[in-house]
Coordinates of C-alpha atoms in Angstrom, one line a residue:
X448 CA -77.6 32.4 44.6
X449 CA -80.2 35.0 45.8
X450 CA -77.7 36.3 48.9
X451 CA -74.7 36.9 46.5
X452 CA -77.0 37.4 43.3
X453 CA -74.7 35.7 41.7
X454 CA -75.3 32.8 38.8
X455 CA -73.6 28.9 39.8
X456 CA -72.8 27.4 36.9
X457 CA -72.9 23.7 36.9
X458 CA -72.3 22.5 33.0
X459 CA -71.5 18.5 33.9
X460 CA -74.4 17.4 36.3
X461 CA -75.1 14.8 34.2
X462 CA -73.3 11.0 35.0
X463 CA -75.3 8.8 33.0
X464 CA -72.9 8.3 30.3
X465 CA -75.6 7.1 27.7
X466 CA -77.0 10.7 28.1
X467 CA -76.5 13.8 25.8
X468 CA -73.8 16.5 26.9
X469 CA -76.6 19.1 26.9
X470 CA -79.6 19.2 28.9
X471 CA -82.6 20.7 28.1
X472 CA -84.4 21.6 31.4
X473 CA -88.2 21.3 30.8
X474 CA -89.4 21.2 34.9
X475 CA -88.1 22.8 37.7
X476 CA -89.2 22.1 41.7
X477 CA -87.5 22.6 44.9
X478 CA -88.6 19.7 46.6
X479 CA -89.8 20.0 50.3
X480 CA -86.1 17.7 51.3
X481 CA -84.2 20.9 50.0
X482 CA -83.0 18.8 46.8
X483 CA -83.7 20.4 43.2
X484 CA -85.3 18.3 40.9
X485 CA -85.4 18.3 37.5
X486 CA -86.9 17.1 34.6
X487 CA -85.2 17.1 31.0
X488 CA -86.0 16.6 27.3
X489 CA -84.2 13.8 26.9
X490 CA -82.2 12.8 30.0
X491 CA -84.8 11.7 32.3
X492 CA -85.3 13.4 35.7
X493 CA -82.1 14.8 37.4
X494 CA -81.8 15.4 41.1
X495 CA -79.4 18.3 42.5
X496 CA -78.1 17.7 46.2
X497 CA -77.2 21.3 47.8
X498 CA -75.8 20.0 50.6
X499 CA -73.7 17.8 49.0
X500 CA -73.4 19.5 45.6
X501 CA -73.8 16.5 43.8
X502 CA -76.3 15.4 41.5
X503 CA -77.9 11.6 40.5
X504 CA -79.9 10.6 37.5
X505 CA -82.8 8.7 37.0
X506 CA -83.5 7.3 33.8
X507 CA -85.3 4.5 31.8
X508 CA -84.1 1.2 31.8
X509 CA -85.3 -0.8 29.6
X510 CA -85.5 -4.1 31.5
X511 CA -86.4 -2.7 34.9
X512 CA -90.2 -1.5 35.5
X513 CA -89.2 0.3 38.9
X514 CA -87.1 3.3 36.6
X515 CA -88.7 5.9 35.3
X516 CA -91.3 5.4 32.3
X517 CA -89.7 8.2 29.7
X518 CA -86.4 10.1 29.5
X519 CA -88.9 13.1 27.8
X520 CA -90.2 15.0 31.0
X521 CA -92.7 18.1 30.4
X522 CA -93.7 18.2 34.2
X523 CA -92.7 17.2 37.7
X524 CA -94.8 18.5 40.6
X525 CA -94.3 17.5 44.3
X526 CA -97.6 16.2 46.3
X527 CA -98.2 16.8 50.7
X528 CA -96.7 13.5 51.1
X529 CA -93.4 15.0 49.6
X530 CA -93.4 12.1 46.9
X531 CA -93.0 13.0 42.7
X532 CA -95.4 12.9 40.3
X533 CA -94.3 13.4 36.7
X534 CA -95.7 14.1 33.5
X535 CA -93.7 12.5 30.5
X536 CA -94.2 12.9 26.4
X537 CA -95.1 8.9 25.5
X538 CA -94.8 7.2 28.8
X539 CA -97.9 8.9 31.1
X540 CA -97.6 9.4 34.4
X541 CA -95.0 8.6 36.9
X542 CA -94.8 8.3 40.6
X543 CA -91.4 8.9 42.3
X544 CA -91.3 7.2 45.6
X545 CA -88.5 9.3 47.9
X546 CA -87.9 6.2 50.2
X547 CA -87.9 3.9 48.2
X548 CA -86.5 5.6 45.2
X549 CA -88.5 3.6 42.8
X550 CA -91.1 4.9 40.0
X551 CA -94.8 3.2 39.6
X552 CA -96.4 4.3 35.9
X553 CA -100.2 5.2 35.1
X554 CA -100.6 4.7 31.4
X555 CA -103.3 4.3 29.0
X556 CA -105.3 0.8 29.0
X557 CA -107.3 0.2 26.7
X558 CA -109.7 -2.5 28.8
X559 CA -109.7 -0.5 31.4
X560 CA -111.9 3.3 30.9
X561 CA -110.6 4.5 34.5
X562 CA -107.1 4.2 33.3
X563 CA -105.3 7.3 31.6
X564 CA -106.8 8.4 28.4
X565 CA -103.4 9.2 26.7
X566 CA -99.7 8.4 27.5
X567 CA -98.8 12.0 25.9
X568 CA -99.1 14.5 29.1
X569 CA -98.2 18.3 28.7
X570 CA -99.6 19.4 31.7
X571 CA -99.7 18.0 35.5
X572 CA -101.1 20.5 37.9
X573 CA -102.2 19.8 41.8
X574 CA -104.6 21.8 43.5
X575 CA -105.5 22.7 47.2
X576 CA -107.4 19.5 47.9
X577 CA -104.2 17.1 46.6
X578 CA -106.0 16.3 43.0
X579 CA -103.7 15.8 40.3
X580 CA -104.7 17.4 36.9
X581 CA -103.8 16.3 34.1
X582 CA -103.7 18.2 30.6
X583 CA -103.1 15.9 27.3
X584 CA -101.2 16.7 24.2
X585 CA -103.9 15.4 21.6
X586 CA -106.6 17.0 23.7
X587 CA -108.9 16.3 27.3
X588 CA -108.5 17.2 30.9
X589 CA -107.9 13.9 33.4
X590 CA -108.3 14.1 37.1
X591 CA -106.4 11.2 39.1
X592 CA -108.2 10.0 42.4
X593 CA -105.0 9.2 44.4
X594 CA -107.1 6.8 47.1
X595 CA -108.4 5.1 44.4
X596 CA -106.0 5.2 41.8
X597 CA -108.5 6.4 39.2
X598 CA -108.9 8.8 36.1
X599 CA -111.6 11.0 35.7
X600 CA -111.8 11.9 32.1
X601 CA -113.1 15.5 30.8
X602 CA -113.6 15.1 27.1
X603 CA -114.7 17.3 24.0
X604 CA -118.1 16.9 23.6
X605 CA -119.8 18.4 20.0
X606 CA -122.9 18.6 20.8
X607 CA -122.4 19.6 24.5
X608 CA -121.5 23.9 24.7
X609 CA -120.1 23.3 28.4
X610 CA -117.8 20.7 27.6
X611 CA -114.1 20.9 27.1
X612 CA -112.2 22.2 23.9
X613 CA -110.7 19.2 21.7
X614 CA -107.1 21.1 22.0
X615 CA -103.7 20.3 23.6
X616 CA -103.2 21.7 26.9
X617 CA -100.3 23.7 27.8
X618 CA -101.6 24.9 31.5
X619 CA -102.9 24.0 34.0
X620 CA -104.0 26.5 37.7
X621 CA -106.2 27.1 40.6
X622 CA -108.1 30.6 41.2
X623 CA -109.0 31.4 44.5
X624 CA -112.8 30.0 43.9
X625 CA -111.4 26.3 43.3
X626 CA -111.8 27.0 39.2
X627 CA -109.1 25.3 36.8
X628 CA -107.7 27.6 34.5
X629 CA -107.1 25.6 31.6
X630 CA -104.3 27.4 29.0
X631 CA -104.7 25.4 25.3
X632 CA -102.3 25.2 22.4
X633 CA -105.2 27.2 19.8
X634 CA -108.8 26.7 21.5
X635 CA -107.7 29.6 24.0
X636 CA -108.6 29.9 27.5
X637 CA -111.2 27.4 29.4
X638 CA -112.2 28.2 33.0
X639 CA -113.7 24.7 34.6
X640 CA -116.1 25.2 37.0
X641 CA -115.3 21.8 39.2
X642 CA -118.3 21.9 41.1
X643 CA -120.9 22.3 37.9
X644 CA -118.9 20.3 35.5
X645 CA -119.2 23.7 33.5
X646 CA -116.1 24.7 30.9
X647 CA -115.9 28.7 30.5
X648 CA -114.2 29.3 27.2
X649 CA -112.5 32.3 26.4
X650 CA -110.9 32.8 22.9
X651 CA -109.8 35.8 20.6
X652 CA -112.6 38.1 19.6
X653 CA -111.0 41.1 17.1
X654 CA -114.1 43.1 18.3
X655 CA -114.2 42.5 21.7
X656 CA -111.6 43.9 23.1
X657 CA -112.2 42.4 26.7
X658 CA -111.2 38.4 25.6
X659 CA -108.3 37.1 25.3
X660 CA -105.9 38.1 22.4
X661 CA -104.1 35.0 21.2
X662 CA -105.8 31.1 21.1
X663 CA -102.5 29.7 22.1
X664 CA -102.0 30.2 25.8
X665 CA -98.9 28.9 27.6
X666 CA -98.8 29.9 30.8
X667 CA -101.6 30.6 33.8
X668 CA -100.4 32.2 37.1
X669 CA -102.2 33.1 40.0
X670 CA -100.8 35.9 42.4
X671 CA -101.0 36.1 46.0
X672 CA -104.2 38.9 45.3
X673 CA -105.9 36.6 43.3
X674 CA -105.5 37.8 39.7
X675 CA -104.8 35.4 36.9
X676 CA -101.7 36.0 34.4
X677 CA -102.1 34.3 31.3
X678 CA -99.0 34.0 28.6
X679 CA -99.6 33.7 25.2
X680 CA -97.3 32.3 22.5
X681 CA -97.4 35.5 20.6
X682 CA -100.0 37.6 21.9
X683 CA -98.1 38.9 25.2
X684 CA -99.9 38.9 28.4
X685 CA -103.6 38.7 29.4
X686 CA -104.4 40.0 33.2
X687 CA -107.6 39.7 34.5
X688 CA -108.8 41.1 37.7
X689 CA -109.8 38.7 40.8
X690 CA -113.3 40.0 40.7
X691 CA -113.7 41.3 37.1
X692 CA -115.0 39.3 34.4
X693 CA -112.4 41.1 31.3
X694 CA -108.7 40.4 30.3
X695 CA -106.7 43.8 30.0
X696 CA -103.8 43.1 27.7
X697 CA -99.9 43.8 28.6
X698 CA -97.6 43.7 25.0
X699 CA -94.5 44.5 23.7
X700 CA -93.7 48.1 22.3
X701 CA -91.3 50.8 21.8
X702 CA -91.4 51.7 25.8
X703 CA -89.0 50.2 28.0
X704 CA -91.5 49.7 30.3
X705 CA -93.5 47.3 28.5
X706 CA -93.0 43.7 28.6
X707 CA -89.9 42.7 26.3
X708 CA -91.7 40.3 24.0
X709 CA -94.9 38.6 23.1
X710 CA -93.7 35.4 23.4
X711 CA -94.9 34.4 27.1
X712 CA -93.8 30.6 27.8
X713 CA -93.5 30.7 31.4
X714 CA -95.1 32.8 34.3
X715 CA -93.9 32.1 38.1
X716 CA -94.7 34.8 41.1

């Protein structure tokens, strides 16, 4: 509670009683209908009513299509017509219906090249204009036309030096230009100029003290200047400027002053 600043402890939100005692909390979003929701490693996506202070699962059932495709959630982001899209480890992507409190799934099909190109999602990200983003665990950047229900695939290309890396994504933003900032588990950072179909790459350079310092980046933020925050797995944190074209690096040390530990897995302003 930010009034009180005071912690609410809430150790049995889960009812489902095929569900572990635990919950591993992999997604956070406070939806636009002041509920919390939730997705879990595990235990599907949970749903925490303030008002009420009660909270209702949604999980997989195995004989019904309308429940949600994967009890492993990595990502749940909210889109402007207040409905849930989710990112899942093995089941692709899910759309949460509000109203009607039923779940459609995009998955990979292999007759059909505008379906998903993999059912393993790490990343989900939607940016200013309502596009979905969609970062893979084995590799390649989708893009999901919502009016036509259609995926755009960016793929690693060998012999092409503006393509994509052929690394997992872990991250997914927006900079103030319309670029996607693309974090990889590590092929380090990619920048994707949307309008040239051009990929930046940005990786760790010992002499070049300006890149990036670690290949596996977690976390991309954005603050409300305009710089970019990028979190590394062990490398601490990478700042770049809004309008300079260098990373200055932020990492643990003796000081109290310095960040805490290099292990950045998460980055929220």
């Amino acid at each position: 509670d930010r009034y009180s600043e005071k912690f609410v402890r809430h150790p049995n939100i889960i009812k489902n009683p095929s569900a572990t005692a635990s919950l591993f909390i992999s997604s956070i979003v406070y939806g636009s209908d002041g509920n919390l929701w939730m997705g879990t490693e595990g235990n599907g996506l949970q749903m925490y009513n303030k008002k009420s202070n009660q909270f209702i699962s949604y999980v997989h059932r195995e004989n019904d299509p309308k429940s949600l495709g994967d009890n492993i959630i990595k990502v749940i982001v909210e889109d402007s017509d207040h409905n849930l899209w989710i990112a899942t480890n093995s089941g692709g992507l899910d759309f949460f219906d509000k109203k009607t409190k039923e779940f459609s799934h995009f998955t990979h099909n292999v007759n059909n090249s505008k379906s998903l190109s993999s059912d393993s999602i790490w990343a989900l990200f939607r940016d200013r204009q309502d596009r979905l983003w969609i970062g893979l665990q084995h590799g390649g950047l989708d893009m999901f036309d919502k009016e036509r229900k259609e995926f755009i695939h960016y793929k690693s290309n060998p012999s092409d030096i503006n393509s994509i890396q052929p690394y997992g994504i872990r991250a997914i933003t927006e900079d103030d230009y319309g670029n996607i900032w693309i974090g990889t588990e590590n092929g380090g950072l990619s920048i994707f100029h949307v309008q040239t179909g051009v990929f930046d790459k940005y990786v760790q350079d010992d002499v070049d003290n300006a890149g990036i310092n670690d290949n596996s980046v977690w976390s991309v933020c954005k603050d409300d200047k305009g710089n970019m925050w990028v979190g590394t797995f062990s490398g601490g944190i990478n700042f770049s400027n809004r309008d300079a074209n260098k990373f200055n690096l932020f990492r643990h040390d003796s000081s109290a002053l310095i960040l805490n530990n290099n292990r950045v897995l998460s980055i929220l302003e």
